[in-house]
Coordinates of C-alpha atoms and ligand atoms in Angstrom, one line a residue:
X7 CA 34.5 -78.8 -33.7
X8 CA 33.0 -76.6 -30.7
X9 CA 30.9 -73.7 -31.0
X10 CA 33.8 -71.5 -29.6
X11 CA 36.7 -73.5 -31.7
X12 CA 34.6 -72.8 -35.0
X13 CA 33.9 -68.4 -33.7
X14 CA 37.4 -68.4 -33.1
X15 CA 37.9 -70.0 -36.7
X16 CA 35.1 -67.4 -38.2
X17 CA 37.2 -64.7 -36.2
X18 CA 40.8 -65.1 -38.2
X19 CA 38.7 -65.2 -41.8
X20 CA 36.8 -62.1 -40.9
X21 CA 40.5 -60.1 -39.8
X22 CA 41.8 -61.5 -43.2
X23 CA 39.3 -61.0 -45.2
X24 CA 38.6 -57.7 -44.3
X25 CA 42.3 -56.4 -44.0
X26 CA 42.5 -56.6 -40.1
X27 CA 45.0 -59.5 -39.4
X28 CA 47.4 -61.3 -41.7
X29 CA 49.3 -64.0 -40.6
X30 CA 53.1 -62.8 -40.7
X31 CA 55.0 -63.9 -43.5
X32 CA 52.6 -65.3 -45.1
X33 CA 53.5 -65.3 -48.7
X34 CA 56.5 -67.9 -47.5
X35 CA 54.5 -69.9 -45.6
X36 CA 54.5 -68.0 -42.7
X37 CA 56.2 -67.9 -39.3
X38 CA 54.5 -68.8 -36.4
X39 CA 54.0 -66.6 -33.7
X40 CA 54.1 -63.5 -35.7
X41 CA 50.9 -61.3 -37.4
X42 CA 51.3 -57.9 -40.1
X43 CA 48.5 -55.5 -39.8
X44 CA 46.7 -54.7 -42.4
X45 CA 45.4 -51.3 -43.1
X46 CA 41.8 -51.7 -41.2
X47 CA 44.2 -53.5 -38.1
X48 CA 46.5 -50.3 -38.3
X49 CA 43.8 -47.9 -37.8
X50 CA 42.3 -49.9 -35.1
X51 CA 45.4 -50.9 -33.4
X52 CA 46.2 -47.7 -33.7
X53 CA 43.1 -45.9 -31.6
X54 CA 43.5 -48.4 -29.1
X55 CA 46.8 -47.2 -28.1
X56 CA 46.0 -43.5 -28.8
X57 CA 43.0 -44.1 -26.1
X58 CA 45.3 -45.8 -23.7
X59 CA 47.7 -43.1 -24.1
X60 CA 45.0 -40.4 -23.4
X61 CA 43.3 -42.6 -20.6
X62 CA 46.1 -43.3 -18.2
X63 CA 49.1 -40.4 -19.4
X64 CA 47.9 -37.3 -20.5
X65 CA 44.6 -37.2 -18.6
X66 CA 46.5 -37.6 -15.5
X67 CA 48.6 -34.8 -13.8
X68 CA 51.5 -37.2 -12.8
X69 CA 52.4 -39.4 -15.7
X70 CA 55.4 -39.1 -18.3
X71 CA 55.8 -41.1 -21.1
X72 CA 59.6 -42.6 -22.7
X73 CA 60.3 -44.6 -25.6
X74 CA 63.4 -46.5 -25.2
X75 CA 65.2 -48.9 -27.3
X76 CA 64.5 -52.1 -28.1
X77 CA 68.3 -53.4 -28.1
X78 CA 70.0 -53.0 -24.4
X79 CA 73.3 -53.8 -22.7
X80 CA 72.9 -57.4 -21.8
X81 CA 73.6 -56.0 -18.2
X82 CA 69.7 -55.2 -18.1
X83 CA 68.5 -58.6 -18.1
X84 CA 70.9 -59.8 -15.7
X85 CA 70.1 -57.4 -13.3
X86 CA 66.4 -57.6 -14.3
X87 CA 66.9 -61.7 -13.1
X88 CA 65.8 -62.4 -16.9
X89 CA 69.0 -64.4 -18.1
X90 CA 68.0 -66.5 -15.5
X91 CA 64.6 -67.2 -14.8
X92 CA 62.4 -65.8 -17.5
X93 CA 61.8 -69.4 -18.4
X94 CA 58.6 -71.5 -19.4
X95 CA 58.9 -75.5 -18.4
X96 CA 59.3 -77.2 -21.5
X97 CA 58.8 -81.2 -22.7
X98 CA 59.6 -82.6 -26.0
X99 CA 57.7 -85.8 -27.5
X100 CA 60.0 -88.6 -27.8
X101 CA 58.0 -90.0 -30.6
X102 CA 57.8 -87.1 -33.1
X103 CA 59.9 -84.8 -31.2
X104 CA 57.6 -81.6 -30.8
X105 CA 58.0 -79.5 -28.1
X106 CA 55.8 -78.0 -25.4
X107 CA 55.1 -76.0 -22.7
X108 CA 54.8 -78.6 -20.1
X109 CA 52.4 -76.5 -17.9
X110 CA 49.6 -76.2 -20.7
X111 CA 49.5 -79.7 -21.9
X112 CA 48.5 -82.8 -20.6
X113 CA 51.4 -84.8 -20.0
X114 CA 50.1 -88.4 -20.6
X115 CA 49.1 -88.2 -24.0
X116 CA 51.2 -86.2 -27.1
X117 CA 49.0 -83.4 -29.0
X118 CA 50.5 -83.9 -32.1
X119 CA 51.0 -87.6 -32.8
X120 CA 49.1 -89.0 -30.0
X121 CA 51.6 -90.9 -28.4
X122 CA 51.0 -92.1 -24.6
X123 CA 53.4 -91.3 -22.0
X124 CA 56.0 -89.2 -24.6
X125 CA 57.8 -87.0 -22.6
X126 CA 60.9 -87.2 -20.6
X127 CA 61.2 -84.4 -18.0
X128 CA 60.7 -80.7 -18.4
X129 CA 63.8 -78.6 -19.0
X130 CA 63.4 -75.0 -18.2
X131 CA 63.9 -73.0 -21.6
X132 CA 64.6 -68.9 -21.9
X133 CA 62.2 -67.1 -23.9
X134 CA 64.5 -64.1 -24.8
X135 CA 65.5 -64.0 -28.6
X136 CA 69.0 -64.0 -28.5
X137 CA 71.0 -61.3 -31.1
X138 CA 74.3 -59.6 -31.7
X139 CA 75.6 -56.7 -32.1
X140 CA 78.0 -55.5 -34.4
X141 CA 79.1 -57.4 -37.4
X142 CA 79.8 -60.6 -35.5
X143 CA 77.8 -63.7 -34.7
X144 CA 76.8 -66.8 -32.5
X145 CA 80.1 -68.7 -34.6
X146 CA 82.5 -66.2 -33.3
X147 CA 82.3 -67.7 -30.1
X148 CA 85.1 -67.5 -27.7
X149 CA 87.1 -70.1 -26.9
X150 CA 89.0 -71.0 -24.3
X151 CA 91.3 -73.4 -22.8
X152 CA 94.2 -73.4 -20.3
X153 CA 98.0 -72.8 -20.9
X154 CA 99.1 -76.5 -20.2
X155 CA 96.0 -78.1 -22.4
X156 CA 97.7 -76.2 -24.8
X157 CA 101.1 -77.3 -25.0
X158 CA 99.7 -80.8 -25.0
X159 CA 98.2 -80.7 -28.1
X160 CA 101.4 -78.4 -29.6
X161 CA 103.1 -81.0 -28.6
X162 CA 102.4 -83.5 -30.4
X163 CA 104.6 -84.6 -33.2
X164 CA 104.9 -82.5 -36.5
X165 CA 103.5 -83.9 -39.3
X166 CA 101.1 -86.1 -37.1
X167 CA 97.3 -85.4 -37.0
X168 CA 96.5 -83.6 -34.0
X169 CA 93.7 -84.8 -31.7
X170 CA 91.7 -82.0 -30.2
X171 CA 89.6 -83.1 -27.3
X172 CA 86.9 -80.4 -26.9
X173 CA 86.5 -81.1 -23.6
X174 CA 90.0 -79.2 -22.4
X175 CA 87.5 -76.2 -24.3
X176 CA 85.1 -74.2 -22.5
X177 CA 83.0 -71.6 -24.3
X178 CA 82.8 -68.2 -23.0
X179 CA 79.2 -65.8 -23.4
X180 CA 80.0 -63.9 -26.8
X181 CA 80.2 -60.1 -25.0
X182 CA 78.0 -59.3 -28.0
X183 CA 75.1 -61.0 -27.1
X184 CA 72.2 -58.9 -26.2
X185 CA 68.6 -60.1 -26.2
X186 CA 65.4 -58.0 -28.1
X187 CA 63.7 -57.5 -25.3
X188 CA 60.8 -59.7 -23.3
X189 CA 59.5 -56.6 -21.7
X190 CA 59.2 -52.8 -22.0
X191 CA 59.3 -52.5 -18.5
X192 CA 63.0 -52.6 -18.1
X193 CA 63.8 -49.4 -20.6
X194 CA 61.2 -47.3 -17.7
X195 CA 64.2 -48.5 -14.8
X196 CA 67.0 -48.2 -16.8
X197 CA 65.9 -44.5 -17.7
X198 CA 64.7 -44.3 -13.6
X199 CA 67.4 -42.0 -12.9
X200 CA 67.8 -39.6 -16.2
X201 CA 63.9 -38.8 -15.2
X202 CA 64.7 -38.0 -11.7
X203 CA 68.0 -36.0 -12.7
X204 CA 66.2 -34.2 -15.4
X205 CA 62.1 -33.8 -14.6
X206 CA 62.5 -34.6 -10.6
X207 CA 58.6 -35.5 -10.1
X208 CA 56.4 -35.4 -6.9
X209 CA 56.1 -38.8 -5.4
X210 CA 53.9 -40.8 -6.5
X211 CA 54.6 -40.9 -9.9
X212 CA 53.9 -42.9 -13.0
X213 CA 56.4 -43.6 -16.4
X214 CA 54.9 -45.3 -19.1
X215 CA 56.1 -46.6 -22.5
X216 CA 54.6 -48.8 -25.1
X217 CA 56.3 -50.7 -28.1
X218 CA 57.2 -53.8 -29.5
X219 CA 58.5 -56.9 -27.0
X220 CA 59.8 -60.3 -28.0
X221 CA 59.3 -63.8 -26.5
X222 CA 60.3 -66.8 -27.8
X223 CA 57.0 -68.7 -27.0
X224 CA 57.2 -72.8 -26.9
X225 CA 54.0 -72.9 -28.7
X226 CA 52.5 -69.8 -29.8
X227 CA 48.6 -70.4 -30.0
X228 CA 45.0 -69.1 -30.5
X229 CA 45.6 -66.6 -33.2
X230 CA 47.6 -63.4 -31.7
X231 CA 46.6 -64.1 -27.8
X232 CA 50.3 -66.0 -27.3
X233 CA 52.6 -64.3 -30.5
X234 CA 56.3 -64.1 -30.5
X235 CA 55.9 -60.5 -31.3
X236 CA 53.4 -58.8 -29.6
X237 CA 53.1 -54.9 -28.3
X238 CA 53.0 -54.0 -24.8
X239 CA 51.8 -50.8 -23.0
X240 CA 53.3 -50.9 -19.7
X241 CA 53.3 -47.9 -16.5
X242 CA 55.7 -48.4 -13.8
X243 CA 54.2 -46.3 -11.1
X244 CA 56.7 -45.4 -8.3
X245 CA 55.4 -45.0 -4.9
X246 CA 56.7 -44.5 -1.4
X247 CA 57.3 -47.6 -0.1
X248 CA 54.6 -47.1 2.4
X249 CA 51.8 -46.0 0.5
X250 CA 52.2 -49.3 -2.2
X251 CA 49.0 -51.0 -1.0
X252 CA 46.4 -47.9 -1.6
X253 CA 48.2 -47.3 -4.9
X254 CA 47.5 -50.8 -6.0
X255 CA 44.0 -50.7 -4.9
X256 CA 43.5 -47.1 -7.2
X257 CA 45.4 -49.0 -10.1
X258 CA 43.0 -51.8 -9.8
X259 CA 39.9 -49.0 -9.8
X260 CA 41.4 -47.6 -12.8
X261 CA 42.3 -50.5 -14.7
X262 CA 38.4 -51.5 -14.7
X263 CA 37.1 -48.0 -15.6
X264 CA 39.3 -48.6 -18.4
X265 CA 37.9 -51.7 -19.9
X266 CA 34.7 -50.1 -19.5
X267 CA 35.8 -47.4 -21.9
X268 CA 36.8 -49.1 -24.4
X269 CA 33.9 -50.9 -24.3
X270 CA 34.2 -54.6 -22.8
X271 CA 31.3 -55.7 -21.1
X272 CA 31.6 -55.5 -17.0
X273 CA 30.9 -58.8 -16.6
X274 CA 33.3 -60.2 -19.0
X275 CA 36.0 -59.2 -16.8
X276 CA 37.8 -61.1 -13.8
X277 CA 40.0 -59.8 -11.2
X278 CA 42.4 -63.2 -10.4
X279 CA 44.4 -63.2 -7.3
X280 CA 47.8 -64.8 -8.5
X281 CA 49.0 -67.2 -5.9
X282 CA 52.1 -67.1 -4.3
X283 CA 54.4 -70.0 -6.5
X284 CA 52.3 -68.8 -9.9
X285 CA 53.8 -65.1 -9.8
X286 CA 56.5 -63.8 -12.0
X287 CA 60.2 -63.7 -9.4
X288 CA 59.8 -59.7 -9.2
X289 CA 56.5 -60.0 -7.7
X290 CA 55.3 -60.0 -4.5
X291 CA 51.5 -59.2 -5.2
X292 CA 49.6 -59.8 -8.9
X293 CA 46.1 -59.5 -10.0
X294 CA 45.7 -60.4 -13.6
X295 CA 42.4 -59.5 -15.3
X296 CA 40.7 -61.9 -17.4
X297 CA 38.7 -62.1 -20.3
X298 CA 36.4 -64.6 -21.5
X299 CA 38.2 -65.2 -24.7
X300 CA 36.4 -68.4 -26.6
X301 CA 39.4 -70.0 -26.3
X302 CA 38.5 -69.8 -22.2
X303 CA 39.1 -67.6 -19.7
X304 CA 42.7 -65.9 -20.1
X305 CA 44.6 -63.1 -18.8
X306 CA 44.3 -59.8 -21.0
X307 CA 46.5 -57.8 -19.1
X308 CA 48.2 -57.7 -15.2
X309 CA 48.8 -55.3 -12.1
X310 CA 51.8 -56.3 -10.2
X311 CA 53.6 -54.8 -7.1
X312 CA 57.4 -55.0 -8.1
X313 CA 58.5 -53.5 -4.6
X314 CA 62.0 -52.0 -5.1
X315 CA 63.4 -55.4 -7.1
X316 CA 64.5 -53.6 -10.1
X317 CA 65.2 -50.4 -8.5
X318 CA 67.5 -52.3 -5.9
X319 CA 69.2 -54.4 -9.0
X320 CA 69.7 -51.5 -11.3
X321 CA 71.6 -49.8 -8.4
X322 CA 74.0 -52.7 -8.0
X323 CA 74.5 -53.7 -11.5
X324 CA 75.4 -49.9 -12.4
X325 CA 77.2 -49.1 -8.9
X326 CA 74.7 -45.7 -8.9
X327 CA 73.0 -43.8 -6.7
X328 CA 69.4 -43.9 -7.9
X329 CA 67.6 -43.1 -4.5
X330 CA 64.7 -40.5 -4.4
X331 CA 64.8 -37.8 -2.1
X332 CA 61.3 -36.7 -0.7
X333 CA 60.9 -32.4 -1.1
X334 CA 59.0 -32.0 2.1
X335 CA 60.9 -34.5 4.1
X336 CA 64.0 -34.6 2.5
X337 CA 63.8 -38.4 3.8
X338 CA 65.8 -40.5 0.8
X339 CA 64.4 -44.1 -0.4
X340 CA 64.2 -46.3 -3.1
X341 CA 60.9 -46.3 -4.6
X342 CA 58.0 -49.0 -4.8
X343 CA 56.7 -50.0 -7.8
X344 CA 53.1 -50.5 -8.7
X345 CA 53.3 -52.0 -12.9
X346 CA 49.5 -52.1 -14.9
X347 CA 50.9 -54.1 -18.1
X348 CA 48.4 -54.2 -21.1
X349 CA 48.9 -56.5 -23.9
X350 CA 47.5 -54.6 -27.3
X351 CA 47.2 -58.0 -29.1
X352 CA 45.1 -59.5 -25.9
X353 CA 43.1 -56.1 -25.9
X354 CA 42.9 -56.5 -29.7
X355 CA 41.3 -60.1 -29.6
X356 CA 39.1 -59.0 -26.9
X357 CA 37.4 -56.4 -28.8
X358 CA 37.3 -58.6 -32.0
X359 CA 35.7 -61.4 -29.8
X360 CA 33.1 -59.3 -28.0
X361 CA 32.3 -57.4 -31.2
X362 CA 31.7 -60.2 -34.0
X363 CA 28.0 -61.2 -34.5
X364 CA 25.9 -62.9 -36.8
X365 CA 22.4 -61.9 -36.9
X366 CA 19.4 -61.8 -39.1
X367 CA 17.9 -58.3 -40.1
X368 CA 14.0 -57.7 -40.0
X369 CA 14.0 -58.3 -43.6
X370 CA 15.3 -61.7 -43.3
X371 CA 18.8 -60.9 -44.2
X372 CA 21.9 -62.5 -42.7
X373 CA 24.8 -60.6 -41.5
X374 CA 28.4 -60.5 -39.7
X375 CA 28.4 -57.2 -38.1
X376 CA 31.6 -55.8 -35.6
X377 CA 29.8 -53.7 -33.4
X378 CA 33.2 -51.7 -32.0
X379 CA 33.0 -48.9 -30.0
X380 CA 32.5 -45.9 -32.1
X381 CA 35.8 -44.3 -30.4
X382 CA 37.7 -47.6 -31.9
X383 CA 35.7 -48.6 -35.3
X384 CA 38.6 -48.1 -37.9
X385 CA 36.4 -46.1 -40.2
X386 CA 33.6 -43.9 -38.8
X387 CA 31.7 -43.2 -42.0
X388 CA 31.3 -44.3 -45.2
X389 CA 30.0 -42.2 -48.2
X390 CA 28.3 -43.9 -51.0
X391 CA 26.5 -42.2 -54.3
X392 CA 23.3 -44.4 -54.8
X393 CA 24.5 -45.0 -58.3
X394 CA 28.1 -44.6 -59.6
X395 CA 27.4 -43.0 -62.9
X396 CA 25.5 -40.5 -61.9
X397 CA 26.9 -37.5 -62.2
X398 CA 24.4 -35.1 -60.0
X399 CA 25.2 -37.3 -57.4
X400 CA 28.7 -38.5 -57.4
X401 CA 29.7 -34.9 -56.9
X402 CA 27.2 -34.1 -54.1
X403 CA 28.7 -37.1 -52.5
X404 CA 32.7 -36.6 -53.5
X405 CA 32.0 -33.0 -51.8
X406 CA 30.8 -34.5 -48.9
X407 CA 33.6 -36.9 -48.7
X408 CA 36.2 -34.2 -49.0
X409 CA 34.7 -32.5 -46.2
X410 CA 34.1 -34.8 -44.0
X411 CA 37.9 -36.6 -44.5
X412 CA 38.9 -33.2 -42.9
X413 CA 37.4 -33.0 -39.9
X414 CA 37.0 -36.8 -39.4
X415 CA 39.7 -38.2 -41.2
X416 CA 38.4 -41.6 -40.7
X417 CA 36.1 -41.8 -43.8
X418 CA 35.8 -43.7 -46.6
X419 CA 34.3 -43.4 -50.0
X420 CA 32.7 -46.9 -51.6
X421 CA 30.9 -46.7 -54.5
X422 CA 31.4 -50.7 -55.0
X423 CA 28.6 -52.9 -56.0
X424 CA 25.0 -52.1 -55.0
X425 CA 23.9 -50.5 -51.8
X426 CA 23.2 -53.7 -50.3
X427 CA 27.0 -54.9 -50.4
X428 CA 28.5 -51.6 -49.4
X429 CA 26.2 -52.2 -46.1
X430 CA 27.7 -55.8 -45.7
X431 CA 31.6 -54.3 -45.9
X432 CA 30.8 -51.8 -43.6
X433 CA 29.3 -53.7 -41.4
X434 CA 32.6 -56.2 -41.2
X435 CA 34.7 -53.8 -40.6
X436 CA 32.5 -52.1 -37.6
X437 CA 31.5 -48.8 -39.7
X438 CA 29.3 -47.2 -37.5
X439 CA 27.6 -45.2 -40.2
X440 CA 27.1 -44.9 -44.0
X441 CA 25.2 -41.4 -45.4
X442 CA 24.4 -42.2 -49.2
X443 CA 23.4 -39.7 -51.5
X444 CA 20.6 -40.0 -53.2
X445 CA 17.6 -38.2 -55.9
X446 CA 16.0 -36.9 -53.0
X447 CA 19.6 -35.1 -51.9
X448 CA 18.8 -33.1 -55.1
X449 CA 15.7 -32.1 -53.6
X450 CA 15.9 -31.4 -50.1
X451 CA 19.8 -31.6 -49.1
X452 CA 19.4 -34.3 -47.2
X453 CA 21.3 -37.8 -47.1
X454 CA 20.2 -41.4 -45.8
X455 CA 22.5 -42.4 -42.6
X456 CA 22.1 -46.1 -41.7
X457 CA 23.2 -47.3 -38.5
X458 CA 25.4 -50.4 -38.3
X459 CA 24.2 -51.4 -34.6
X460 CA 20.4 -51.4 -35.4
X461 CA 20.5 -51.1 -39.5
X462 CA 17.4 -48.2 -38.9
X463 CA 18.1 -45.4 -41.4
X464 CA 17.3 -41.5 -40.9
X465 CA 17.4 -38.9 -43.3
X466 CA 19.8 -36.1 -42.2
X467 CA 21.0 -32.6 -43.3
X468 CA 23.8 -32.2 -45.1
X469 CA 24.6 -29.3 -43.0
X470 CA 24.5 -30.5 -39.8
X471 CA 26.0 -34.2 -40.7
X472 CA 29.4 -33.2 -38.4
X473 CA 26.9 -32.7 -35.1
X474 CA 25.1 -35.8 -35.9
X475 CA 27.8 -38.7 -36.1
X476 CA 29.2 -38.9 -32.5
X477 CA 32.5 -40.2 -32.3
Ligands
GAP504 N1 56.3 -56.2 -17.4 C1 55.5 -57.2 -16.9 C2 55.1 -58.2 -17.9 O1 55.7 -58.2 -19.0 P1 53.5 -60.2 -18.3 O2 52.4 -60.7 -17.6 O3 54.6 -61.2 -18.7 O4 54.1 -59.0 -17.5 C3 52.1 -58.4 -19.6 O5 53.0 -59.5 -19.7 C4 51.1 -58.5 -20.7 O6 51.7 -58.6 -21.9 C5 50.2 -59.7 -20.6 O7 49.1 -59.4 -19.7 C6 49.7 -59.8 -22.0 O8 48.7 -58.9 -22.2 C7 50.9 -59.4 -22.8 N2 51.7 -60.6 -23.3 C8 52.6 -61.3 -22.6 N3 53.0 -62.3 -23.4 C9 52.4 -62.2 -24.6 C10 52.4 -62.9 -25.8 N4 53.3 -64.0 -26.0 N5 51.6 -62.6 -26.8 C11 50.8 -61.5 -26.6 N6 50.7 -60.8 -25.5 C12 51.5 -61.1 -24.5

């Protein structure tokens, strides 16, 4: 087993164990590609998005937020060129019949049972979960066959078996097919013109949304990095057409001040050029940022310039007029589009990755710590009475729990096991500080804080604990 194979490994027990990451389903022996939160992955899932929120919507002057619906009118992904070319290559092993993605495997040899040469050639397959709607399903599918295949069959005689040949059948698309979607993107185009109509914004402009989007990955893999249900947070940022390039160039700025803030390490960052046969059919310019995952070095999230392809398709799907008319210059145009898409389960790993260590204190002691940005840690503080059955100082340290839940909210109360062990959870779950009372508080008001990045320990004022723990 590698070094990275085994952190990874160390990585999916620690979110377990510590209520992070479950895998979904679980209980019924699971189903792959899908995780459930627990309540530590909640709170830290969570901050991530309220950050992003704050980051890129509401500390900017020019960005509005929707939040559309998962289920659309199949229209969308017609016009949106999904129905036909959101597809991933895909082989299947002629020996034990497993399917893969035929770009991420090597095609000699058979990952599962080892087989050389398995695979016949790749077929393309559509990741879009297919559903209906209404109280109908895939068997009522429409049928149809010609008037004069018909009387043929009605002809034969009565009381004879009659011989359908399928063939004279075609199938027709069930009109209540609809797909969950594979993006949030589309529900910002879609709603393109009710912003205009209703909110009219300066040029250049930004709409962003983020929820839940579906993909029926080949082979989901490496814990939530490829899942079948992941969340997005996606801007599509409209632009005069002439102006798309600077735009790009101040996404790509952003974007990196961003990873900074949330506190990935510069350097474990890359900016990747997409080439030309590599980028998704709306795109005529990509940069995907990478992270060093230990699984290798994979794309956390992407910047693409979309030009006016789903602009241009929504108008001639719909048959209406969604041009922008320029204030100053009264000059009409379709918009550009500049589209920064972040991946919260990619972000999520990322984090998790960077932050998990093992390390031995100055007293000898071995420990996993998550040293998480202190903005992101899903509990801040955690308040422990030295000892549990003592009265004097349970209350001291229920009092300061109270008052601290109000202001902070994310606090915890542990008076589990010895000291030692209250340290070690903390520590796995990336608490950034634990104040315990103890005889001294009785004497002097004062409380020990320990510091989960260094394990040093202060003593500090009750009063002036709020100042003291920076968020
Ligand atoms: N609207 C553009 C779009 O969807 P994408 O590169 O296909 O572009 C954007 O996806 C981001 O969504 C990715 O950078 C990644 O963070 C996340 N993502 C895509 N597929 C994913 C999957 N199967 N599991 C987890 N995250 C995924």
């Amino acid at each position: 087993m590698s070094n990275n194979t085994s952190l990874m490994e160390k990585i999916v027990s620690l979110t377990k164990r510590r209520g992070f990451i479950f895998p979904g389903s679980d209980i019924y022996g699971g189903l792959s590609g899908t995780w459930d939160y627990g309540p530590m992955g909640v709170l830290l899932k969570q901050k991530l998005i309220n950050l992003w929120q704050d980051f890129f919507v509401l500390s900017q002057s020019n960005m509005l937020m929707i939040d559309s619906a998962i289920l659309m009118n199949p229209k969308v992904w017609q016009a949106s060129g999904h129905t036909e070319t959101f597809t991933d290559p895909m082989v299947e092993c002629q020996f034990c019949h497993n399917r893969f993605r035929a770009d991420k495997i090597d095609l000699k040899i058979c990952p599962i049972c080892k087989k050389t040469n398995p695979f016949s050639s790749a077929k393309n397959f559509n990741l879009m979960f297919q559903t209906f709607v209404g109280p109908v399903s895939q068997d009522d599918q429409i049928l149809k066959i010609n008037r004069h295949d018909l009387e043929e069959i009605l002809s034969q005689q009565p009381g004879e078996e009659i011989n359908i040949n399928y063939d004279n059948f075609r199938t027709e698309k069930n009109p209540n097919l609809t797909y969950l979607r594979p993006e949030t993107a589309q529900g910002i185009f879609t709603n393109f013109k009710n912003i205009i109509d209703v909110f009219y914004p300066d040029m250049p402009f930004g709409v962003a949304q983020f929820g839940k989007s579906f993909r029926n990955e080949i082979s989901p893999r490496d814990f939530i990095f490829r899942s079948r249900e992941f969340e997005q947070l996606e801007i599509e940022y409209f632009v005069h057409p002439e102006d798309w390039q600077k735009s790009f160039d101040h996404w790509v700025e952003l974007i990196k001040q961003w990873y900074q803030l949330i506190g990935l390490k510069k350097n474990s960052i890359d900016l990747l050029e997409v080439a030309e046969g590599d980028r998704a059919h709306y795109s005529k310019k990509t940069i995907d940022f990478e992270f060093n995952y230990p699984i290798g070095k994979e794309e956390i999230s992407g910047l693409a310039y979309r030009t006016d392809f789903d602009l241009r398709n929504v108008i001639n799907f719909s048959n209406k007029n969604i041009e922008y008319r320029d204030k100053k210059t009264n000059q009409s145009f379709i918009p550009h589009v500049i589209e920064p898409s972040f991946g919260v389960e990619r972000m999520l790993m990322a984090l998790l990755c960077q932050a998990y260590t093992e390390e031995t204190l100055e007293d000898g002691s071995q420990r996993i710590v998550l040293k998480l940005n202190n903005k992101l840690a899903p509990i801040l503080v955690v308040v422990s009475p030295l000892l549990k059955n003592q009265q004097s100082l349970v209350e001291i340290a229920q009092r300061i729990f109270q008052d601290l839940k109000q202001s902070l909210k994310y606090v915890q109360y542990d008076d589990n096991g010895n000291i030692g062990k209250r340290y070690r959870r903390a520590d796995e779950i990336g608490t950034p500080y634990c104040l315990t009372v103890d005889f001294q508080t009785l004497d002097d008001q004062t409380v020990t804080v320990r510091h989960r990045d260094s394990a040093k320990q202060e003593r500090v004022n009750i009063s002036s604990l709020k100042e003291y723990l920076v968020i």
